[in-house]
Structures are given as structure tokens and as C-alpha cells.
Amino acid sequence: MLPFYLLSLIVTAKAELLPGSCSFQDSICDYMSDPDFLSWTLDPSGHFITVEEQVQEDQGKALLLGPDVEQQDWSCFRMVYQVTGSASLQVQKRTDGESFDQVLWTTQSPSESWLIASIDLQNSTEMFKIVIEGKLGEEKGSSVSIFEIKISDKYCIECDFEADHLCGYTNEWNRDMNWHVGRSDDTALNDGTGQYMFVDSTDTKSFQEVAKLVSPMTTVPMSGCLSFQYQQYHAEDHLFTLFSRDQAGQYQELWRADLPENNNVNWSPETRVWIPVQVDLKAPYPIEMVFEVAFNGPHGGYVILDEISFSPEFCNAGTEPTFDPSVANCDFESGYCRYVQTQIDSSLWRRVSIRPNIYTTGDHTTGAGSFLLANSRFSLQSGYVSRLFGPPMPGNQKYCLKFFYSLRGLSGTDQELSAYLYYSDGSKQEQIWTQNYKIRNVWIAVELTIQSQKNAQVVFISTCKNIWSCGSVGLDDIKVTLGDCALLASSVSAPSHCDFEAGLCGFTQDKEGDSGDWMLARGPTPTSFTGPRGDHTTGEGHYLHIEASVMLAGHKARLLSSSLRGSRETQCLQFYYHMYGSGIGQLSVYLQTGQENQDKLLWTSPGEQGISWLRASVNYQCDQQHQIVCEATRGASVRSDIAIDDVVFERGPCREYADDHIPHLRLSGNNNDIQSRNFK
């Protein structure tokens, strides 16, 4: 990180400051504390606001509400902050009509100095406000402080190095070699006014010294033209390179400075010619720019960098747009999407749909929709292979592939399903995954990070080696996104989505109006012939359920959501529920406002519904603050376990899938779904 004196420069920024900016020197500007929580206080001596005293045990957080903002152009939110102890800090975006705030950025890492957060705000036609949430945590003496907020009409990776705190750019400190700020009084390197970044070989102790200047991490997908200008001296004795670096620390070279003989420039110190550079940049997932200078010669020289800018249009008109991975997504509700099969295979992946029942699970998407089935009993024979080819995906890119599979029947082989990368140049295919779980009739999630230098297709292969050991395997909900699966899983989660993997997400037990509790579970419930065998999210995760064996007939368990903001627009509640057991009671969803004597019934499902996780979609409208109540009623016997999972609140009416045209318990597919393909 740059020394503090580099982060405290008082200069005049060229970027226009937008509403929501505040230096907190004499006031909190247009911000205000939410009175329902702890207060942000203005420190009179330090020119910052802070939360450092927890008055009541149940008020462990403070909300700072910004002014209404309408950003029709891209902008950058930059905040100087400090977190100590067990405190945490979040920046959220609040939009009218949304029950939950969108989390833009979060941290819970304590620091001993001021740090900088840079957050890109995409252009929007809707009015919104910035909400900053500070939580103190349980450790005594924890605090959250904000020194400054600036919102400018630029991209966060843009910088002319005139702005306060160098636009969030940082120097990766090296004992002998670092980037520094050049000022107007630095006559050795500067021939004009203003500021820039430079690195020279004065302090070099040995060859192969490296200096790195790192941009803020991008926070939203972006692509276009990155521009900057530079000067260098003794270019033959150093390398000046621009890399992108993702959150996993993986580098990709974007540009390298030419040697002097390639650009027809006089490189003497007296010339000091600024060389403009334009580089096409694709950042579909968070990355940072790394400007690296490596000294590897006796003279070393220097490099000067300035005027980093960005445009959403590519530098070269012929540059291919960022690949849209959604072309590889498919839930098979309306067909095979872009997945095809080979004519040489003796058996095909067949699209089927199963009505909810107590013997066989349906699809993963809705519980009553369509999925693909291979090795089915309808065409069982020994020694066949079923191949399913996905759409081509460009090379030199990182993908996260997610899909669900389900083993069916009582028998099976060690290798019923595998996934391969197939290369169009004819080179040997590469196996990237093979099934190793033996659990039956549960949809298991698989996530694979794929990276290949060549164009490739994902191929799902199901094998049947012997008629006596063949089972059947289902495939559903294939989704491909750009980025590393591990990083996507650890990214900021949406508070409007709850899969119960990290707790109850703000849901609480209603201790006054019920006689039982919702319990967090994983795997089968304790009672046989009731409850799910696994959760809906991954097949191996957590869900909530009522345990009928510790309740009496007619007892109710009520689960309350966190308080939701009202809206005049239609709101959507979607969740998955599981109601298997001969004694199943009833599951109901209510709307509670606190201003009426009785909750309003929104949805209900009585009796046994089969062994599948079924999707419920509930549209409702409420223009005042409210809560959603999930109420499960225990049935006549202990075989009455009811479960819920994957609860989602969304703005607008629920999006349904049209699956009525799929014949239930019938195989669908025709020759138009098959294309000839060689597989080596």
C-alpha cells in the first residue's frame, strides 16, 4: 500500500462530484441516521463520522441513509473508511419497490489505518439512495468510521492522479522498488504541472526488481477500451507490462511496451514524449489492473504513467464482444435449448416429465417440470453411450459450470455420468468430472471451474456397460457463468435469497403464536417415510423443517420473515417445499402487517404432495411495512415432516415456466434434436 502521505494529498479533482458526496468536516451533508438503529455521530476533532457505542443489546448496527440519486450515467462511489475489532461495514443500494436493499460491497476486516473502497455504480433510470450499514459486533471497543464519500462521474479504474487518495490505486510495496507520485516541483522527471505516477531504478539493489501499481477491483461486469499514456527511458533495460488479475490471483497479460526500435521514438530524457496506449478490456467478473515494471538491465531507467481512462466502446471495431455464457443455460422446460446429440449413439438423452408422486422424484426446476433422462428402462441395452453436446464456448476464458444430476433405480455402475471438454480441432477430449456419489433420487449440485486456451464444448456422457448393472441418470438446470466458481460462491450474497446454508437469513420463530419450531436440518429427517432425503439447493446442504415426532396433531410452527418495506407494486415470493408422509398436515403462507387482528392468507397446500421438492410462486401486494409468515401444521401421525428451502423475494410478478405442453410420463424428442458429430 502507498505510504499515508500519498493518500492524504490535497488537490483539486477534475471529475465532477455528484449528489451523495460528503467530506464530513462540519456536517453529515444530506445523509441522515435511521432512527430505528444506532446513530452515526460526527467527530468534531477528526472530521469523520463514527459508530462506536452500543447503547442497547438488540441494536448492534447503524444505518446511514443517503439522498435520493438518479444516475443516468456510470459513476464511481469512493469511500475512505476504517473498521476495528469485530465490526463490519456494508454499502447498499435502496430502490423503491424493492423489499431488500442490494448489497454492493462489504467488509469485516479490521485495519489500523484508513482504507479506500471503490464501487462502480452502473447507469440507471430509477431513483435510488445509498445506504451504509455499520455493525459493531460482539467485541468490546469495536468501531466503524467514515472519513469521506465521493461520487464522481467516472469509472473507478479511471485516474489522472490529481484526485484525493490516487483514485484508490495502490502500490504493492517492495523494499527496493516502488511506484511514487511525481509532483510539479520534481524537476528531475516532470516538465509540466500536475501529478503522475513514476518508478525509476535509483533504488534498485539487484536485477529483476519489480514494481506494481494496482487499480481498484472492478465490482460490476464491464468491457470497453482502456487508455493511458506513458514515458520511459532506457526501455531496453526494463519491461513495462499491463496485466489483469482476478480475485484468485491469476494474471493475464493485456499489453506490453514495445522496444525503442519498434515505435520510432527518441527515448532520450530530453525528449519526454508521451506515448498513448489503447487496450481492449473485458472484465465480466471482478479484476484489477496491474501496471508492472521489471528492471533487468544495468541502466534500469524509468517509467512515467498518467491519464488512465475508460470507454464502454472497444478500441478496435473488430473486437469480439464479451461471450454471453447464458447460451449454455438450460432447464429443459421448453426443449433441449442449444444442446444436441449424436446419431452414432445407440441411446439418447430423452426429455421427460413426471407428475409428483411418492415413488419417483420429478425435475429439479419445479418438481413437476421436465429434465433429461439417460439409460432409461424404455431403451435399456448393454454397452451403449449417451452423449449430450453443449454449445461452443470461446477459449482463453474462465467459466463456472453448474448442473444437477440424479441417480435413479436400484442399480448403477461406478461411472454412470461424466463430463468432458470436447475440442473442435480434433485433439483428445479432456475429462473434467465424473460422478462418485451413490445416493439415489436426490438432485445433487455440481460446480466446476473450466479454463481452456482453446474453443471447447462441454459434453455430458452417460454409460451403460452391462444390462444388469445399468441404472438411469437425470440431468437438469445447467447454468454457465463467467468466473471462478469458488469466487462466485464467496461473493456478496443477496439478502432477498435464502438457502439456509449460512443460517436463517433474518427469519425468526414466532414464539407467541405457535406450539412448535422450524428446525435447521441436513440429510434425511429422523422419522422414516417422511421428509426430504436432501435439500433443494445442492442435495447435500441445509433446509428448514418441522419434526412431527416432537409435536402433537394440530400443533403449528410459525416462521416470521424480517420486516419488509411496503410497495404499491406486485411482489413475488418463491420458495420450495417438501410434503412427503402419510400423515402430512398443511403448509400455509400469510401476510402480517401488525395493524390487523388476523393475518391474510396468501397460499396454502394441504396433505401429501410426493417426494419431490415443489416450487411455490406467490404474488402479493402490500403498501406498508409487513412480514411473511410460513406456518406448518402437524398432521395426524409422526409421518408429517414438512420442509422449505430456497426462499426468494423479488420485485414484480413471479415468472412462471410454461410446462403444460409436456406430456407427463411420456418421452419427448425427435430427429430434429439430433445432429451428426464425431467424438474421438
XYZ file of C-alpha atoms in Angstrom:
680
model
C 0.000 0.000 0.000
C 1.168 3.557 -0.684
C 2.559 5.489 2.288
C -0.008 7.622 4.079
C 1.416 10.879 2.761
C 0.463 9.718 -0.723
C -3.101 9.081 0.426
C -3.611 12.482 2.027
C -2.779 14.817 -0.850
C -4.972 17.895 -1.037
C -5.543 18.572 -4.710
C -8.333 19.689 -6.987
C -10.139 16.824 -8.709
C -11.165 17.180 -12.321
C -14.054 14.749 -12.012
C -17.434 16.293 -11.222
C -18.692 15.391 -7.764
C -22.289 14.144 -7.728
C -25.039 14.223 -5.078
C -24.171 11.920 -2.206
C -20.587 13.180 -1.861
C -19.560 14.388 1.600
C -16.296 15.206 3.414
C -17.950 15.154 6.898
C -15.883 18.137 8.032
C -18.640 20.271 9.506
C -21.795 18.233 8.894
C -23.088 14.939 7.523
C -24.345 16.768 4.381
C -27.534 15.188 3.017
C -27.071 11.941 4.934
C -29.125 11.001 7.980
C -29.120 8.184 10.550
C -32.032 5.751 10.552
C -33.720 6.451 13.922
C -34.628 2.770 14.378
C -30.958 1.864 14.869
C -27.758 3.213 16.396
C -26.704 6.718 15.387
C -23.752 7.812 13.297
C -22.054 10.689 15.115
C -19.874 13.468 13.725
C -16.483 13.608 15.416
C -15.717 17.340 15.947
C -11.947 16.910 16.009
C -11.264 14.296 13.384
C -13.677 15.340 10.595
C -15.298 11.937 10.224
C -18.425 10.099 11.350
C -18.342 7.003 13.521
C -20.340 4.319 15.310
C -18.547 3.227 18.422
C -21.014 2.787 21.270
C -23.649 0.068 21.510
C -26.464 1.506 23.606
C -28.819 -1.448 23.556
C -28.034 -5.118 23.098
C -30.574 -5.569 20.308
C -29.292 -2.567 18.344
C -25.942 -3.709 17.076
C -25.994 -1.767 13.806
C -26.370 1.747 12.436
C -27.840 2.758 9.075
C -26.727 5.908 7.244
C -29.275 6.931 4.605
C -28.057 8.957 1.649
C -30.049 11.405 -0.514
C -32.158 10.302 -3.469
C -29.914 9.924 -6.513
C -30.672 9.450 -10.187
C -27.593 8.261 -12.069
C -28.248 8.116 -15.799
C -24.502 7.809 -16.437
C -21.906 5.450 -14.984
C -20.372 6.762 -11.770
C -17.862 5.774 -9.102
C -18.620 5.672 -5.375
C -15.427 6.060 -3.381
C -15.325 5.880 0.418
C -12.484 6.287 2.921
C -13.252 4.163 5.972
C -11.849 2.295 8.959
C -13.168 -0.821 10.750
C -11.815 -2.023 14.103
C -12.444 -5.057 16.305
C -15.299 -7.336 15.199
C -17.202 -4.577 13.377
C -18.311 -4.788 9.738
C -19.335 -2.309 7.048
C -21.692 -2.614 4.068
C -22.677 -0.329 1.199
C -26.159 -0.981 -0.133
C -28.417 0.390 -2.858
C -32.069 1.044 -1.982
C -34.613 1.262 -4.804
C -38.331 1.961 -4.473
C -40.386 -1.196 -4.873
C -37.650 -3.498 -3.579
C -38.244 -5.255 -0.255
C -34.499 -5.685 0.293
C -31.503 -3.436 -0.267
C -28.952 -4.606 -2.827
C -25.544 -5.229 -1.254
C -22.859 -3.539 -3.380
C -19.821 -4.063 -1.161
C -18.984 -5.441 2.279
C -16.009 -5.890 4.585
C -15.363 -7.181 8.076
C -11.569 -6.967 8.039
C -10.197 -4.700 10.801
C -7.460 -2.192 9.977
C -5.174 0.216 11.816
C -5.424 2.930 9.167
C -7.858 4.488 6.725
C -8.685 2.339 3.687
C -10.399 3.113 0.385
C -13.406 1.314 -1.110
C -14.194 1.921 -4.797
C -17.585 0.790 -6.123
C -18.820 1.205 -9.688
C -22.445 2.375 -9.931
C -23.999 1.334 -13.224
C -26.205 3.822 -15.005
C -29.860 3.577 -14.017
C -33.057 5.420 -14.860
C -34.554 4.627 -11.439
C -34.163 6.825 -8.406
C -32.202 5.197 -5.588
C -30.318 6.033 -2.437
C -27.086 4.760 -0.931
C -27.460 3.025 2.428
C -24.370 2.405 4.583
C -24.691 -0.190 7.315
C -22.196 -0.410 10.151
C -22.309 -3.306 12.622
C -20.271 -3.263 15.818
C -20.118 -6.996 16.522
C -19.596 -8.552 19.935
C -16.008 -7.487 20.654
C -15.774 -4.592 23.084
C -14.269 -1.431 21.647
C -15.234 -2.183 18.035
C -15.960 0.802 15.820
C -16.827 1.839 12.268
C -15.738 5.227 10.891
C -16.121 7.020 7.550
C -13.765 9.854 6.625
C -15.082 10.797 3.215
C -17.519 9.798 0.456
C -17.083 10.990 -3.108
C -19.298 10.048 -6.049
C -17.823 11.122 -9.386
C -18.945 10.826 -12.988
C -16.176 8.397 -13.911
C -15.329 4.718 -13.896
C -13.469 3.670 -10.765
C -10.433 2.467 -12.741
C -10.002 5.912 -14.327
C -7.390 8.213 -12.809
C -5.326 11.289 -13.647
C -3.643 11.050 -10.207
C -4.801 14.547 -9.314
C -7.690 13.287 -7.159
C -7.511 12.686 -3.436
C -6.095 9.284 -2.480
C -4.943 8.498 -6.048
C -8.366 7.123 -7.067
C -7.820 4.050 -4.917
C -4.691 2.950 -6.807
C -2.159 1.291 -4.523
C 1.479 0.413 -4.714
C 2.344 -3.203 -3.848
C 5.199 -2.358 -1.557
C 8.647 -3.673 -2.416
C 11.604 -2.995 -0.144
C 13.747 -1.734 -3.016
C 11.374 -0.786 -5.851
C 8.057 1.158 -5.689
C 5.796 3.492 -7.642
C 5.818 7.109 -6.421
C 3.851 10.276 -7.073
C 5.546 12.830 -9.339
C 4.753 16.452 -8.479
C 5.180 19.788 -10.217
C 8.271 20.594 -8.111
C 10.005 17.355 -9.128
C 12.236 18.897 -11.800
C 14.152 15.670 -12.350
C 11.234 13.937 -14.025
C 8.426 16.396 -14.570
C 8.277 19.003 -17.303
C 4.815 20.406 -16.559
C 2.201 20.819 -13.905
C 0.030 18.242 -12.234
C 0.742 14.789 -10.872
C 1.522 11.368 -12.265
C 2.945 8.037 -11.119
C 6.540 7.051 -11.789
C 9.068 4.358 -10.959
C 12.808 4.574 -11.569
C 15.850 2.408 -10.940
C 17.547 4.709 -8.431
C 16.865 2.384 -5.520
C 17.409 -0.856 -7.408
C 19.640 -3.215 -5.427
C 19.739 -6.004 -7.983
C 18.390 -7.051 -11.356
C 14.846 -8.429 -11.653
C 13.331 -5.914 -9.230
C 9.576 -5.477 -9.849
C 7.262 -2.547 -9.051
C 3.473 -2.994 -9.226
C 0.767 -0.322 -9.304
C -2.677 -1.856 -8.742
C -6.056 -0.366 -9.645
C -9.229 -0.762 -7.570
C -11.005 -4.079 -8.108
C -13.916 -3.795 -10.527
C -17.238 -4.551 -8.836
C -19.589 -4.982 -11.806
C -19.123 -6.505 -15.293
C -17.630 -4.064 -17.785
C -15.950 -4.109 -21.178
C -14.515 -1.476 -23.477
C -11.355 0.491 -24.200
C -8.753 1.245 -21.509
C -6.478 4.165 -22.387
C -3.392 5.632 -20.736
C -0.151 7.402 -21.603
C 3.402 6.743 -20.519
C 7.036 7.786 -20.894
C 10.083 5.615 -20.418
C 13.870 5.884 -20.544
C 16.341 3.021 -21.114
C 13.485 0.816 -22.295
C 15.943 -1.913 -23.233
C 16.764 -2.420 -19.532
C 13.232 -2.910 -18.205
C 9.845 -4.366 -19.115
C 6.655 -2.321 -18.768
C 3.579 -4.571 -18.814
C -0.129 -4.288 -18.082
C -1.878 -7.309 -16.567
C -5.362 -8.075 -15.339
C -5.533 -10.036 -12.078
C -8.638 -11.757 -10.750
C -9.574 -12.427 -7.136
C -7.828 -15.800 -7.280
C -4.555 -14.025 -8.107
C -4.416 -15.286 -11.702
C -2.711 -12.919 -14.151
C -3.460 -12.305 -17.813
C -1.204 -10.106 -19.939
C -3.131 -7.348 -21.725
C -0.313 -5.220 -23.157
C 3.481 -4.834 -23.197
C 5.505 -1.768 -24.178
C 7.391 -2.034 -27.457
C 11.145 -1.801 -27.553
C 12.513 1.552 -28.803
C 13.318 0.242 -32.276
C 9.650 -0.670 -32.799
C 7.968 2.685 -32.145
C 10.212 5.305 -33.806
C 10.504 7.464 -30.681
C 13.637 9.186 -29.437
C 13.953 7.838 -25.895
C 16.431 10.396 -24.539
C 15.477 12.110 -21.246
C 15.271 15.446 -23.055
C 12.531 14.248 -25.408
C 9.976 13.030 -22.871
C 7.366 12.052 -25.416
C 4.044 10.820 -24.075
C 3.096 7.577 -25.768
C -0.687 6.939 -25.924
C -1.930 3.367 -25.442
C -5.338 1.803 -26.019
C -6.141 -1.715 -24.831
C -9.380 -3.677 -25.241
C -10.569 -4.759 -21.802
C -13.097 -7.452 -20.927
C -13.958 -7.703 -17.242
C -17.044 -9.924 -16.877
C -16.065 -10.674 -13.262
C -14.052 -8.700 -10.672
C -10.489 -7.943 -11.775
C -7.849 -5.314 -11.075
C -5.302 -3.724 -13.402
C -1.633 -4.256 -12.536
C 0.923 -1.903 -14.119
C 4.203 -3.734 -13.663
C 7.754 -2.546 -14.314
C 10.524 -5.146 -14.077
C 14.139 -3.915 -14.183
C 16.523 -6.396 -15.786
C 19.472 -4.388 -17.102
C 22.429 -2.338 -15.844
C 20.849 1.083 -16.560
C 17.278 0.424 -15.426
C 15.800 3.742 -16.500
C 12.345 4.925 -15.508
C 8.628 4.746 -16.443
C 6.034 7.522 -16.018
C 2.291 6.749 -16.104
C -0.664 9.144 -16.315
C -4.218 9.793 -17.596
C -5.849 6.377 -17.244
C -9.329 6.472 -18.788
C -12.018 4.062 -19.924
C -14.717 3.997 -22.592
C -17.521 1.397 -22.891
C -16.768 1.093 -26.617
C -13.961 -1.239 -27.689
C -10.808 0.381 -29.081
C -10.966 -1.788 -32.196
C -14.234 -2.109 -34.086
C -13.414 -5.717 -34.918
C -13.084 -6.858 -31.293
C -15.482 -9.660 -30.464
C -17.986 -8.746 -27.725
C -17.752 -10.482 -24.374
C -19.151 -14.000 -24.713
C -22.609 -14.419 -23.228
C -22.466 -17.715 -21.301
C -26.246 -17.812 -20.857
C -26.492 -19.511 -24.264
C -25.372 -22.659 -22.415
C -28.085 -22.386 -19.749
C -30.986 -24.830 -19.921
C -33.713 -26.096 -17.606
C -35.243 -28.230 -20.399
C -38.728 -26.868 -19.732
C -39.192 -25.774 -23.345
C -36.861 -28.132 -25.184
C -33.182 -29.016 -25.451
C -32.069 -25.358 -25.808
C -28.703 -25.449 -27.628
C -27.768 -28.959 -26.562
C -27.502 -31.591 -29.301
C -26.840 -35.321 -29.576
C -25.000 -37.667 -31.939
C -26.556 -40.061 -34.394
C -23.898 -42.684 -33.696
C -25.086 -43.246 -30.130
C -27.300 -46.263 -29.634
C -29.324 -44.486 -26.968
C -30.361 -40.897 -26.497
C -30.848 -38.440 -23.713
C -34.616 -38.168 -23.573
C -36.686 -35.314 -22.235
C -39.254 -36.489 -19.703
C -41.671 -35.059 -17.164
C -43.007 -36.819 -14.063
C -46.066 -35.867 -12.068
C -45.490 -35.519 -8.320
C -45.808 -38.916 -6.617
C -44.471 -40.875 -3.634
C -42.207 -43.197 -5.661
C -40.120 -41.145 -8.123
C -38.733 -37.610 -7.926
C -39.598 -35.080 -10.588
C -37.323 -32.443 -12.076
C -35.163 -30.023 -10.086
C -36.577 -26.785 -11.538
C -40.150 -27.027 -10.288
C -40.646 -30.618 -9.110
C -43.216 -31.143 -11.849
C -41.375 -29.940 -14.962
C -39.010 -31.510 -17.491
C -35.481 -32.901 -17.332
C -33.226 -35.173 -19.386
C -33.010 -38.885 -18.677
C -30.376 -41.320 -19.982
C -30.068 -45.108 -19.560
C -33.837 -45.265 -19.170
C -35.692 -48.561 -18.934
C -37.523 -47.646 -22.115
C -34.421 -48.405 -24.207
C -32.222 -50.450 -21.901
C -29.422 -52.369 -23.554
C -25.836 -53.281 -22.763
C -22.763 -51.384 -23.901
C -24.164 -48.049 -25.032
C -23.119 -44.433 -24.530
C -25.355 -41.345 -24.494
C -23.624 -38.067 -25.376
C -25.036 -34.578 -24.956
C -23.060 -31.703 -26.542
C -23.328 -28.147 -25.223
C -22.844 -25.017 -27.367
C -19.265 -23.954 -28.291
C -17.525 -21.676 -25.779
C -14.539 -19.448 -26.664
C -11.150 -20.319 -25.226
C -8.867 -18.217 -23.029
C -11.717 -17.606 -20.611
C -12.724 -18.848 -17.167
C -16.173 -20.397 -16.755
C -18.221 -21.728 -13.863
C -20.368 -24.675 -14.918
C -23.190 -25.727 -12.609
C -25.672 -28.550 -13.154
C -27.784 -31.037 -11.224
C -27.875 -34.812 -11.657
C -29.982 -37.517 -10.081
C -29.318 -41.267 -9.954
C -32.424 -43.386 -10.255
C -33.358 -47.007 -9.827
C -31.863 -49.640 -7.541
C -28.747 -50.462 -9.575
C -25.902 -48.462 -11.045
C -22.311 -48.527 -12.225
C -19.254 -46.720 -10.928
C -19.413 -44.333 -13.843
C -22.967 -43.527 -14.813
C -22.302 -39.877 -15.675
C -19.182 -37.915 -16.669
C -18.427 -34.503 -18.133
C -15.744 -33.809 -20.759
C -14.341 -30.896 -22.715
C -14.526 -31.589 -26.439
C -12.212 -29.584 -28.719
C -13.251 -28.697 -32.259
C -9.665 -29.028 -33.558
C -9.849 -32.803 -33.102
C -7.500 -33.062 -30.141
C -8.282 -35.577 -27.416
C -11.189 -34.739 -25.139
C -10.474 -33.915 -21.509
C -12.434 -35.398 -18.617
C -13.328 -32.683 -16.102
C -15.690 -34.578 -13.784
C -17.157 -37.990 -13.048
C -19.991 -38.920 -10.739
C -18.975 -40.583 -7.480
C -21.999 -40.230 -5.177
C -24.274 -43.264 -4.823
C -27.254 -41.551 -3.228
C -30.451 -42.144 -5.199
C -33.470 -39.967 -6.006
C -31.804 -36.745 -4.840
C -30.774 -33.922 -7.141
C -27.061 -33.311 -6.470
C -25.448 -29.995 -7.481
C -22.073 -29.963 -9.254
C -19.921 -26.851 -9.747
C -16.849 -26.935 -11.993
C -14.426 -24.145 -12.865
C -13.375 -24.571 -16.503
C -10.482 -22.839 -18.208
C -9.108 -23.753 -21.608
C -6.901 -21.954 -24.108
C -8.920 -23.452 -26.985
C -12.560 -23.283 -28.018
C -14.422 -26.154 -26.404
C -17.782 -27.756 -25.777
C -18.980 -29.390 -22.578
C -20.145 -32.950 -23.227
C -22.213 -34.989 -20.766
C -21.695 -38.721 -21.219
C -23.785 -41.476 -19.655
C -22.563 -45.077 -19.983
C -24.161 -48.483 -19.622
C -21.620 -51.328 -19.511
C -23.871 -54.199 -18.501
C -27.625 -54.626 -18.678
C -27.694 -55.973 -15.119
C -25.832 -53.018 -13.597
C -27.321 -50.128 -15.559
C -29.271 -47.546 -13.655
C -30.707 -44.334 -15.053
C -29.436 -40.796 -14.573
C -31.221 -37.451 -14.786
C -29.727 -34.093 -15.804
C -31.290 -30.681 -15.177
C -30.738 -26.938 -14.667
C -27.429 -26.433 -16.482
C -26.018 -22.953 -15.925
C -22.766 -21.374 -17.114
C -21.376 -18.068 -15.839
C -18.088 -16.275 -16.367
C -15.620 -16.516 -13.495
C -14.287 -18.909 -10.888
C -16.937 -20.978 -9.052
C -15.194 -20.612 -5.690
C -15.041 -16.829 -6.026
C -18.645 -16.568 -7.198
C -19.771 -18.620 -4.193
C -17.898 -16.327 -1.797
C -19.089 -13.096 -3.420
C -21.654 -10.795 -1.840
C -24.902 -12.706 -1.301
C -28.333 -11.207 -1.939
C -30.325 -10.724 1.288
C -33.508 -11.436 -0.683
C -32.328 -15.026 -1.317
C -32.046 -17.602 1.465
C -30.867 -21.189 1.086
C -30.287 -21.639 4.854
C -26.644 -22.604 4.300
C -25.433 -19.735 6.495
C -28.302 -19.604 8.997
C -31.850 -18.310 8.984
C -31.235 -15.095 6.966
C -33.269 -12.953 9.351
C -36.154 -15.422 9.714
C -37.269 -15.927 13.330
C -39.532 -18.298 15.246
C -42.931 -16.964 16.297
C -42.797 -17.773 19.990
C -46.237 -16.336 20.734
C -48.491 -17.770 18.068
C -47.261 -21.357 17.678
C -46.546 -24.571 19.587
C -43.550 -25.897 17.651
C -40.327 -24.790 15.947
C -38.828 -24.860 12.497
C -35.520 -26.750 12.691
C -32.386 -26.499 10.563
C -31.571 -29.918 9.076
C -29.220 -31.627 6.655
C -29.856 -35.011 5.026
C -32.921 -37.110 5.880
C -35.187 -36.252 8.813
C -35.150 -38.677 11.794
C -38.534 -40.260 11.018
C -38.780 -42.851 8.222
C -41.116 -42.422 5.230
C -41.464 -38.679 5.675
C -39.414 -35.577 4.966
C -36.766 -34.990 2.254
C -33.598 -37.020 1.731
C -31.586 -33.886 0.991
C -32.048 -30.160 0.475
C -33.089 -28.500 -2.783
C -30.074 -26.177 -3.125
C -27.341 -28.774 -3.565
C -28.785 -32.097 -2.360
C -26.222 -32.033 0.456
C -26.983 -28.739 2.184
C -29.419 -27.367 4.753
C -33.133 -26.741 4.825
C -35.795 -25.899 7.422
C -38.399 -28.429 8.548
C -40.821 -29.266 11.317
C -40.096 -32.523 13.147
C -43.534 -34.087 13.644
C -42.268 -36.639 16.178
C -41.847 -33.892 18.814
C -45.202 -32.242 18.093
C -48.838 -33.213 18.612
C -51.543 -33.344 15.955
C -52.733 -29.840 15.128
C -49.658 -28.123 16.562
C -48.339 -25.268 14.450
C -44.839 -23.919 13.796
C -44.683 -20.325 12.510
C -41.649 -18.745 10.849
C -41.511 -14.943 10.510
C -39.525 -13.121 7.857
C -37.602 -9.962 8.640
C -39.571 -6.719 8.303
C -40.203 -5.916 4.621
C -40.786 -2.470 3.134
C -44.153 -1.897 1.526
C -44.637 -1.197 -2.172
C -47.532 -0.368 -4.457
C -46.077 -2.781 -6.993
C -46.755 -6.501 -7.095
C -44.174 -8.515 -5.159
C -43.138 -12.130 -5.717
C -42.359 -14.742 -3.097
C -40.930 -18.024 -4.398
C -39.835 -20.994 -2.339
C -39.519 -24.770 -2.485
C -41.490 -27.016 -0.190
C -41.445 -30.741 0.587
C -44.530 -32.545 1.892
C -43.999 -36.318 1.929
C -45.608 -38.616 4.500
C -48.935 -40.357 5.024
C -49.804 -38.062 7.936
C -48.888 -34.704 6.344
C -50.851 -31.752 7.661
C -50.808 -28.346 5.958
C -48.373 -25.614 4.886
C -49.639 -22.034 4.603
C -48.172 -18.598 3.874
C -49.643 -15.478 5.465
C -49.164 -11.721 5.223
C -48.806 -9.966 8.584
C -48.897 -6.169 8.949
C -49.363 -5.802 12.690
C -52.310 -3.482 12.106
C -54.954 -6.169 11.626
C -56.288 -8.734 14.048
C -55.841 -11.617 11.615
C -53.091 -12.489 9.139
C -54.035 -12.560 5.462
C -53.786 -15.987 3.802
C -51.707 -15.845 0.594
C -51.133 -19.523 -0.226
C -51.797 -22.971 1.229
C -51.116 -26.624 0.412
C -52.776 -29.469 2.381
C -51.877 -33.161 2.523
C -49.120 -35.285 0.991
C -47.562 -33.893 -2.222
C -44.987 -36.580 -3.119
C -41.243 -36.996 -2.645
C -40.164 -34.073 -4.860
C -39.245 -30.545 -3.868
C -42.040 -28.446 -5.406
C -41.837 -24.782 -6.268
C -44.426 -22.342 -4.966
C -44.900 -18.893 -6.523
C -46.923 -16.325 -4.594
C -47.825 -12.873 -5.923
C -48.951 -10.296 -3.394
C -49.199 -6.548 -2.893
C -48.770 -4.574 0.325
C -48.035 -0.839 0.510
C -46.993 -0.839 4.176
C -44.291 -2.480 6.262
C -45.049 -6.174 6.701
C -43.777 -9.687 7.387
C -44.308 -13.011 5.638
C -45.324 -15.944 7.858
C -44.702 -19.593 6.922
C -46.989 -21.798 9.027
C -46.718 -25.603 9.097
C -49.437 -27.641 10.812
C -48.602 -31.116 12.102
C -50.875 -33.864 10.768
C -52.424 -36.934 12.357
C -49.229 -39.038 12.629
C -45.469 -38.688 13.041
C -45.113 -39.070 9.277
C -45.867 -35.406 8.909
C -42.497 -33.665 8.379
C -42.793 -30.514 6.238
C -39.735 -28.695 4.827
C -38.932 -25.460 2.965
C -35.807 -24.250 1.149
C -34.500 -21.617 -1.283
C -36.770 -18.706 -0.336
C -36.618 -15.758 -2.749
C -38.271 -12.322 -2.626
C -38.393 -10.464 -5.954
C -39.822 -7.240 -7.248
C -42.665 -7.627 -9.745
C -44.897 -10.614 -10.513
C -43.462 -14.131 -10.386
C -42.047 -15.555 -13.599
C -43.628 -18.900 -14.341
C -42.450 -21.620 -16.708
C -44.887 -22.943 -19.291
C -44.618 -26.688 -18.932
C -48.228 -27.645 -19.623
C -47.328 -28.726 -23.162
C -45.038 -31.504 -21.876
C -46.785 -34.914 -21.852
C -46.384 -36.375 -18.366
C -44.749 -39.806 -18.096
C -44.046 -39.774 -21.809
C -40.751 -39.480 -23.652
C -40.343 -36.482 -25.925
C -37.822 -35.761 -28.667
C -37.445 -36.124 -32.415
C -34.809 -36.304 -35.105
C -34.590 -32.507 -35.286
C -32.925 -32.611 -31.882
C -30.055 -34.727 -33.243
C -27.038 -33.582 -35.215
C -24.220 -35.687 -36.601
C -20.999 -35.202 -34.614
C -17.733 -37.122 -34.422
C -16.395 -37.839 -30.948
C -12.866 -39.109 -30.616
